[in-house]
Short mmCIF file of C-alpha atoms in Angstrom, two decimals:
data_model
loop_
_atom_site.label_atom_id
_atom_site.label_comp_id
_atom_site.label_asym_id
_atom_site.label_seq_id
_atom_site.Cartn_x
_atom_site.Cartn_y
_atom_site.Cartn_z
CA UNK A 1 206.06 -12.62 -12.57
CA UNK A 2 202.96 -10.78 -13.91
CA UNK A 3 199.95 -11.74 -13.12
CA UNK A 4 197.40 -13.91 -14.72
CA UNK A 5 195.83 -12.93 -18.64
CA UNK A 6 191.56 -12.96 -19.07
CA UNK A 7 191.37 -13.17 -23.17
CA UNK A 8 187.76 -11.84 -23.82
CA UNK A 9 185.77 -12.56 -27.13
CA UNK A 10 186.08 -8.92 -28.38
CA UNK A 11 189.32 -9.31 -28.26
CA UNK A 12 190.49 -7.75 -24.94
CA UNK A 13 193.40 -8.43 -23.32
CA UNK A 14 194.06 -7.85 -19.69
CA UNK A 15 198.23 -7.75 -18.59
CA UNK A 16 199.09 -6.77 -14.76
CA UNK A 17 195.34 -5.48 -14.39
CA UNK A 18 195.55 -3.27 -17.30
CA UNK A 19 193.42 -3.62 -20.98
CA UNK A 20 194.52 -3.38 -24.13
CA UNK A 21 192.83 -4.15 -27.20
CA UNK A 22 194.16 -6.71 -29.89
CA UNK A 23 194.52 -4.69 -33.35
CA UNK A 24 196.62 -7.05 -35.51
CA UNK A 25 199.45 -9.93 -36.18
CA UNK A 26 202.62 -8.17 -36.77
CA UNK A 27 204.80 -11.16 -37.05
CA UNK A 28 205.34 -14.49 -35.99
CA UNK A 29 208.35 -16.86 -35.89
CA UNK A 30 209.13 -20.52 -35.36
CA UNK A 31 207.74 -20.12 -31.69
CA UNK A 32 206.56 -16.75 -31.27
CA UNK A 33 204.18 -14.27 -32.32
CA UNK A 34 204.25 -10.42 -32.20
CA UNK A 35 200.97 -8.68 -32.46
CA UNK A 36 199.58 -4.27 -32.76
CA UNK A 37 197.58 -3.59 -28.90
CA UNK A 38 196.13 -0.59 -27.97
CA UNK A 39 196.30 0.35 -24.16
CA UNK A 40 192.62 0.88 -23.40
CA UNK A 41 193.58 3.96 -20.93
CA UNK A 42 195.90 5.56 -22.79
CA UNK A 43 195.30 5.27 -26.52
CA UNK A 44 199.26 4.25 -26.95
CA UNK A 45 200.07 1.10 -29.38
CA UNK A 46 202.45 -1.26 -28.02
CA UNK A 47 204.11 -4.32 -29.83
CA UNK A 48 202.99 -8.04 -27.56
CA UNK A 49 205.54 -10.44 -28.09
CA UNK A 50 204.19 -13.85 -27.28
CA UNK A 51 206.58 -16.77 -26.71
CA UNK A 52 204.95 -20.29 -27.19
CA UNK A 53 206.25 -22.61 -24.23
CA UNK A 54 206.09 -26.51 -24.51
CA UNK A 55 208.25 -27.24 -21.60
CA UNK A 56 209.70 -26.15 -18.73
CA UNK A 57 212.88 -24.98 -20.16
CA UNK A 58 210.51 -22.74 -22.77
CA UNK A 59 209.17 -21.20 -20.18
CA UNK A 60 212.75 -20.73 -18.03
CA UNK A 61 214.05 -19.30 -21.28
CA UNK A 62 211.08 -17.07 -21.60
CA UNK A 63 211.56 -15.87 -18.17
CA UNK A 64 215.50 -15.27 -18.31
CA UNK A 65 213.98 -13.04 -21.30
CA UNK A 66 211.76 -10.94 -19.11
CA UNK A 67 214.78 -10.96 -16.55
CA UNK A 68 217.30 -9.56 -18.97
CA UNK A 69 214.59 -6.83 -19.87
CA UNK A 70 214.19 -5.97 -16.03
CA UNK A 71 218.05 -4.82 -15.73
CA UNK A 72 217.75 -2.02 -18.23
CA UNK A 73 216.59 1.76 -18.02
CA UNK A 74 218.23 2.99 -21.21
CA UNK A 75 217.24 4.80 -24.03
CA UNK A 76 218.85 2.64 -26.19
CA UNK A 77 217.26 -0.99 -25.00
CA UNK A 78 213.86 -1.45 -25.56
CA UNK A 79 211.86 -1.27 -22.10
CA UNK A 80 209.65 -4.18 -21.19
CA UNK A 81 206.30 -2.11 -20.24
CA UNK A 82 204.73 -5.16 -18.58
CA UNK A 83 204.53 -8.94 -18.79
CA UNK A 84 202.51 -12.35 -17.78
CA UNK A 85 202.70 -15.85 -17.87
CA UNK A 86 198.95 -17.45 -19.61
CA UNK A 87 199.22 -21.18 -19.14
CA UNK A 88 197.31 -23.31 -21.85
CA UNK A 89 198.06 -27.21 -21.03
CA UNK A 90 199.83 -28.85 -21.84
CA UNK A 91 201.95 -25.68 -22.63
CA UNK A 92 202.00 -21.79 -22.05
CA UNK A 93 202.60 -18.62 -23.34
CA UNK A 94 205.14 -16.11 -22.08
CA UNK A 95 203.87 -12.38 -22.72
CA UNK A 96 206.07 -9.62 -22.83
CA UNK A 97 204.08 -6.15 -23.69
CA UNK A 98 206.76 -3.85 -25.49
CA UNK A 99 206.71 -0.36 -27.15
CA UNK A 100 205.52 -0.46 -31.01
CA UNK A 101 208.43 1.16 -32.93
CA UNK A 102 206.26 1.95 -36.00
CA UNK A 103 209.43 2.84 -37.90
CA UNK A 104 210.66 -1.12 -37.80
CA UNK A 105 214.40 -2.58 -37.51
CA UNK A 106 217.21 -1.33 -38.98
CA UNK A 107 217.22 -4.31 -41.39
CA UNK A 108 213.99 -3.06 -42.86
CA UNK A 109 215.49 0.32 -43.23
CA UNK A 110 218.53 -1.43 -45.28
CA UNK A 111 216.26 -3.58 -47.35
CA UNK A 112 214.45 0.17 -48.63
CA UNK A 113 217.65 1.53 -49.20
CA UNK A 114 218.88 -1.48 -50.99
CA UNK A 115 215.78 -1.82 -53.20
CA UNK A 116 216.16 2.01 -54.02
CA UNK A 117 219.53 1.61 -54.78
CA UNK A 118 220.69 4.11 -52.43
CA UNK A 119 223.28 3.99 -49.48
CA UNK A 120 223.34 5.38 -45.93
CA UNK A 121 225.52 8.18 -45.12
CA UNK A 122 228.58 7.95 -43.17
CA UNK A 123 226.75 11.01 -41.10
CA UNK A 124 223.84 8.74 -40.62
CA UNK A 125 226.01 5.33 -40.18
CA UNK A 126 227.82 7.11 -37.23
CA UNK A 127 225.03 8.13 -35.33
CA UNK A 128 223.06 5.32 -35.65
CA UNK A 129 226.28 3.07 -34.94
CA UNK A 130 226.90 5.65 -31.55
CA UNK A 131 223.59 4.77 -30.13
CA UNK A 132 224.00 0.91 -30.72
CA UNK A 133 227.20 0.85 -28.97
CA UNK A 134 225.82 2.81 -25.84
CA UNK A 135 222.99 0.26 -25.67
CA UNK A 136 225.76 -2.48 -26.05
CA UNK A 137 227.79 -0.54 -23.77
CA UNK A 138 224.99 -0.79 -21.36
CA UNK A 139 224.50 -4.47 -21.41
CA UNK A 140 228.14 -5.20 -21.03
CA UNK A 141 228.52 -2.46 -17.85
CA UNK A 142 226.27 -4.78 -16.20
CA UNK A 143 228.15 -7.94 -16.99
CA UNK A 144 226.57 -9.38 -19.13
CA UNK A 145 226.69 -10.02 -23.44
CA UNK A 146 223.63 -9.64 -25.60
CA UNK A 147 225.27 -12.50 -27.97
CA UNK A 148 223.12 -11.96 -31.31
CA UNK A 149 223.32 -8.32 -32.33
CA UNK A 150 222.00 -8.25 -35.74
CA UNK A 151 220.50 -5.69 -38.04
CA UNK A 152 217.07 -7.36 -37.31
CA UNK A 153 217.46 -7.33 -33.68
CA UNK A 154 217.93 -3.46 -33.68
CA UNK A 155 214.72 -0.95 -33.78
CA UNK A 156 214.98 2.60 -35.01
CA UNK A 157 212.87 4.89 -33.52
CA UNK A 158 211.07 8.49 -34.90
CA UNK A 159 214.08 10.14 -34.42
CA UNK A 160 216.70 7.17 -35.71
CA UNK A 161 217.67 6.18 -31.78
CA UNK A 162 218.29 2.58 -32.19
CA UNK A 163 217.11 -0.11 -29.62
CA UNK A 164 218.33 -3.13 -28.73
CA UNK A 165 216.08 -5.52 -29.31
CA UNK A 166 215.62 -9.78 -28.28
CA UNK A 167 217.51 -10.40 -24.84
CA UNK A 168 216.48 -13.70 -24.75
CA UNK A 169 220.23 -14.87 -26.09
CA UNK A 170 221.73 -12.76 -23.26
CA UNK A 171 224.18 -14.38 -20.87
CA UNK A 172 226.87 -13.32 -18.68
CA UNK A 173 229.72 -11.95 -20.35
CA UNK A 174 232.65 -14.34 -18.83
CA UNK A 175 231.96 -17.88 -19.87
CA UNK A 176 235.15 -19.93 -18.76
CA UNK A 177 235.82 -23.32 -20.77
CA UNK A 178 236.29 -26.33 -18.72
CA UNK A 179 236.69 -29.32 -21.23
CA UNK A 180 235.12 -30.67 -24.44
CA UNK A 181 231.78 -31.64 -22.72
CA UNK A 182 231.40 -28.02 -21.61
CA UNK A 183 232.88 -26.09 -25.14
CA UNK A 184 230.05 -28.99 -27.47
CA UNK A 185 227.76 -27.70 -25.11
CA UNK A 186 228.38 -23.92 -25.21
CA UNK A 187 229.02 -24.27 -29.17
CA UNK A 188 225.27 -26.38 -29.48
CA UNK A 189 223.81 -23.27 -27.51
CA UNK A 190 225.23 -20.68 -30.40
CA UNK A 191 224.33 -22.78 -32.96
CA UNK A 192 220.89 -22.51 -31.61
CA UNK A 193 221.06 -18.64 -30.24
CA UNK A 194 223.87 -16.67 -32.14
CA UNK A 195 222.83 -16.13 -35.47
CA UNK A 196 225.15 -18.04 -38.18
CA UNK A 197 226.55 -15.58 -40.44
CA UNK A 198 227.06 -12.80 -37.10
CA UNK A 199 228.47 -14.87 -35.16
CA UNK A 200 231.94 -14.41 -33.78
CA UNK A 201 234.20 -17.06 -35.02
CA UNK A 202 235.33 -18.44 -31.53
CA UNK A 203 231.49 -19.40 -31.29
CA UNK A 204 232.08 -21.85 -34.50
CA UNK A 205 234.72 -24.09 -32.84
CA UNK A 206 234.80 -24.27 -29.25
CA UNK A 207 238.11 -24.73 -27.31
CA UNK A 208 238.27 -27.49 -24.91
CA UNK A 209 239.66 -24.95 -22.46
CA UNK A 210 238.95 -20.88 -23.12
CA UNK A 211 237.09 -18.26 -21.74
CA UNK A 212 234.34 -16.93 -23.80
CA UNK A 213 233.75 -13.02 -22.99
CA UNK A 214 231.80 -10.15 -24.11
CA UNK A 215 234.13 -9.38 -26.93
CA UNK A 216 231.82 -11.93 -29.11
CA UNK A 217 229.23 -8.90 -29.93
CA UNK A 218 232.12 -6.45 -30.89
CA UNK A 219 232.35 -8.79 -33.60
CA UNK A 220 228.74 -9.10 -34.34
CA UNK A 221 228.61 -4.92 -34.20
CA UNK A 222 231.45 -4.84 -36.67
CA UNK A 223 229.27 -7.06 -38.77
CA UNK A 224 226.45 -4.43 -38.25
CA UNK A 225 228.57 -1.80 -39.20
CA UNK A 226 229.49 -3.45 -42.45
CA UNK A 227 226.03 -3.97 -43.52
CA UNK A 228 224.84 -0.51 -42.77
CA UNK A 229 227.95 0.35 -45.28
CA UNK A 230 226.87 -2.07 -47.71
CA UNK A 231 223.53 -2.40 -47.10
CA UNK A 232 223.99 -6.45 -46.13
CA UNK A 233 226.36 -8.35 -43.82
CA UNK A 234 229.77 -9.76 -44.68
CA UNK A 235 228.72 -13.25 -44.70
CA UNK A 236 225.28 -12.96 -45.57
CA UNK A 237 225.60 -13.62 -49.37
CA UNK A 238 227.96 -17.13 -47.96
CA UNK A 239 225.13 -18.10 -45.92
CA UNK A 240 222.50 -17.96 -48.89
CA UNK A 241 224.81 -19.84 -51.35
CA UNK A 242 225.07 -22.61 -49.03
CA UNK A 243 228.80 -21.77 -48.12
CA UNK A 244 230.69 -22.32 -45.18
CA UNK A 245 230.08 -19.07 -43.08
CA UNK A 246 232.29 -21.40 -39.82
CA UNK A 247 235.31 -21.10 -42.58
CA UNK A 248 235.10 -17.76 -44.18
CA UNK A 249 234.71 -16.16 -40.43
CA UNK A 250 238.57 -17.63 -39.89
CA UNK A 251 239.81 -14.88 -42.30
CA UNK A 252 240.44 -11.60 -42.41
CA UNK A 253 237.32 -9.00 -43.52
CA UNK A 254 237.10 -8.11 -46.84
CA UNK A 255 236.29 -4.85 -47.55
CA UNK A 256 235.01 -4.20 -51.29
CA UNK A 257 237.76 -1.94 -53.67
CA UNK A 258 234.84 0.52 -54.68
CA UNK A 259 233.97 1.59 -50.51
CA UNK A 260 232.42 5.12 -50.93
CA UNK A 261 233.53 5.45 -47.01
CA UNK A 262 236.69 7.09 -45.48
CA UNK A 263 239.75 5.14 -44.70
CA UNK A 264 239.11 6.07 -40.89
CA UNK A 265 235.86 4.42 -41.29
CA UNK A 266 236.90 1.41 -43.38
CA UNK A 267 239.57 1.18 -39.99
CA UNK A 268 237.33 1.04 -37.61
CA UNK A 269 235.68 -2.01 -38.88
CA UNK A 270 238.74 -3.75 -39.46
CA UNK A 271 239.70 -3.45 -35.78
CA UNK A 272 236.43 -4.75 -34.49
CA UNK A 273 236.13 -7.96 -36.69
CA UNK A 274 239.58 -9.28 -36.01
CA UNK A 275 239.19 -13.61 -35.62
CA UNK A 276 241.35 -13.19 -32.39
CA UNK A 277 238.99 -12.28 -29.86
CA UNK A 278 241.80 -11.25 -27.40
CA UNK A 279 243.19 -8.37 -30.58
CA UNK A 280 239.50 -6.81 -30.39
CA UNK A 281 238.96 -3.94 -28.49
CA UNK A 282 235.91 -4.00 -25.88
CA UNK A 283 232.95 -1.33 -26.21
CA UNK A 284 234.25 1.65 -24.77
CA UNK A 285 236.98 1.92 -26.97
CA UNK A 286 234.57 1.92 -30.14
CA UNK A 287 232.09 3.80 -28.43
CA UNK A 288 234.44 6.31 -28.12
CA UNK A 289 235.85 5.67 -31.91
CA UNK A 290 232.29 6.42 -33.01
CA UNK A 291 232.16 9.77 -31.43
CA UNK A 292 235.39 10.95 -32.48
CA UNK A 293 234.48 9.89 -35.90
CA UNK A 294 231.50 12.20 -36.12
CA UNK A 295 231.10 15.51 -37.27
CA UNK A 296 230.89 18.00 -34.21
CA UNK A 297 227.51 19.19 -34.61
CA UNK A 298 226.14 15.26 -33.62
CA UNK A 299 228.93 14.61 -31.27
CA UNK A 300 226.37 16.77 -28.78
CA UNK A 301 223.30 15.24 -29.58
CA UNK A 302 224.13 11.23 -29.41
CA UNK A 303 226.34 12.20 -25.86
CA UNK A 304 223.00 12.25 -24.39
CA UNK A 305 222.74 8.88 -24.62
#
């Protein structure tokens, strides 16, 4: 655990005996807050997500966060720089110090492109798509599934490397079923943590006895793929009129007549959002796809990875 925050009047912060100065709110959500710091050493800005903790199991959550952040060294997860527990009773605040991604979430990027009535390139869709996978690919190596990829929930950097963003939904990849009590509780928990209209479709309805695996974000990436295609999710438009997103996930993906993107493409996307989570393939297999799909000058570049 870090150790303990000393909030000054000028607005100084002090995480795991280093300053940084407060510059501005960012954002803020039902129960957290992201605000602009400058490191007082080294002039760099980072991003301080603060996670508001009324109970015990706030804070355990908040910790599992900072735990899932501790497992990763890759270029395409975003790196927790440092982090601290300030306790305010009768609650606390969790405090996890990230790099500031001026550039902002892919989401934001589809929004502009959306508002300027443009489209992203299949060039660009590919190598953006390469790098999520090999962050994804990361997180499932080590056992575990991030459980709410979303547009929002991925960064793009200077140079378009996307980062995996919000671990705090992260679990271990193999989740075995054992009775109803057990499948209401795991399906509560998604309601609660898996975002509604990218959430794989065995997340909707439980089984009393079923094992749960990683395969659940190879659906959510094949609803990231779509949107970067179309510049919003499949079910997104459902979920704003108020539709049932549980019923439309039980059939097959549509894919609009006019698609300006190849067939190969278009294929790829079917074979990742198939409702039988046993039929989908797991992340090497479309991290692979992805670079065979590219032209060959990127293939190079986003095999760094």
């Amino acid at each position: 655990m870090g150790q303990s925050v000393c909030i000054c009047s000028r607005g100084i912060l002090t995480i795991e005996n280093k300053r940084y100065f407060f510059i501005q709110n960012l954002d803020e959500g039902g129960f957290s807050y992201v605000d602009l710091v400058e490191g007082a050493q080294n002039g760099r800005f980072y991003a301080l997500k603060r996670i508001i903790c009324h109970d015990k199991e706030d804070r355990k959550n908040a910790l599992h966060e900072v735990e899932m952040h501790r497992m990763f060294s890759h270029p395409n997860v975003l790196l927790l720089e440092a982090h601290c527990i300030q306790d305010k009773s009768p609650k606390c605040e969790a405090w996890l110090l990230l790099p500031y991604i001026r550039k902002g979430s892919l989401w934001a990027e589809l929004e502009k492109l959306r508002d300027a009535n443009s489209f992203m390139s299949e060039e660009r869709i590919l190598r953006i798509f390469h790098g999520i996978c090999a962050g994804l690919k990361a997180i499932h190596d080590k056992g575990y599934a991030h459980r709410d990829v979303k547009p929002t929930n991925v960064l793009l950097d200077e140079d378009e490397q996307p980062l995996l963003m919000d671990l705090g939904s992260m679990n271990k990849a193999r989740i075995e079923v054992k009775g109803s009590r057990e499948a209401m509780s795991i399906q509560d928990w998604a309601a609660q943590r898996c975002t509604i209209s990218y959430r794989a479709p065995e997340l909707f309805t439980v089984e009393s006895h079923c094992i749960i695996d990683e395969r659940t974000d190879i659906w959510s990436l094949g609803c990231v793929l779509y949107a970067m295609m179309f510049l919003e999710g499949p079910y997104d438009g459902i979920f704003h009129k108020g539709d049932s997103v549980a019923l439309a996930v039980q059939n097959p993906i549509s894919i609009p007549i006019n698609c300006r993107h190849s067939t190969t493409l278009q294929h790829l996307l079917r074979s990742m959002m198939v409702v039988n989570p046993q039929e989908r393939p797991n992340i090497s297999w479309v991290l692979s796809q992805s670079e065979q799909l590219q032209p060959p000058g990127n293939i190079q570049e986003t095999s760094r990875i």
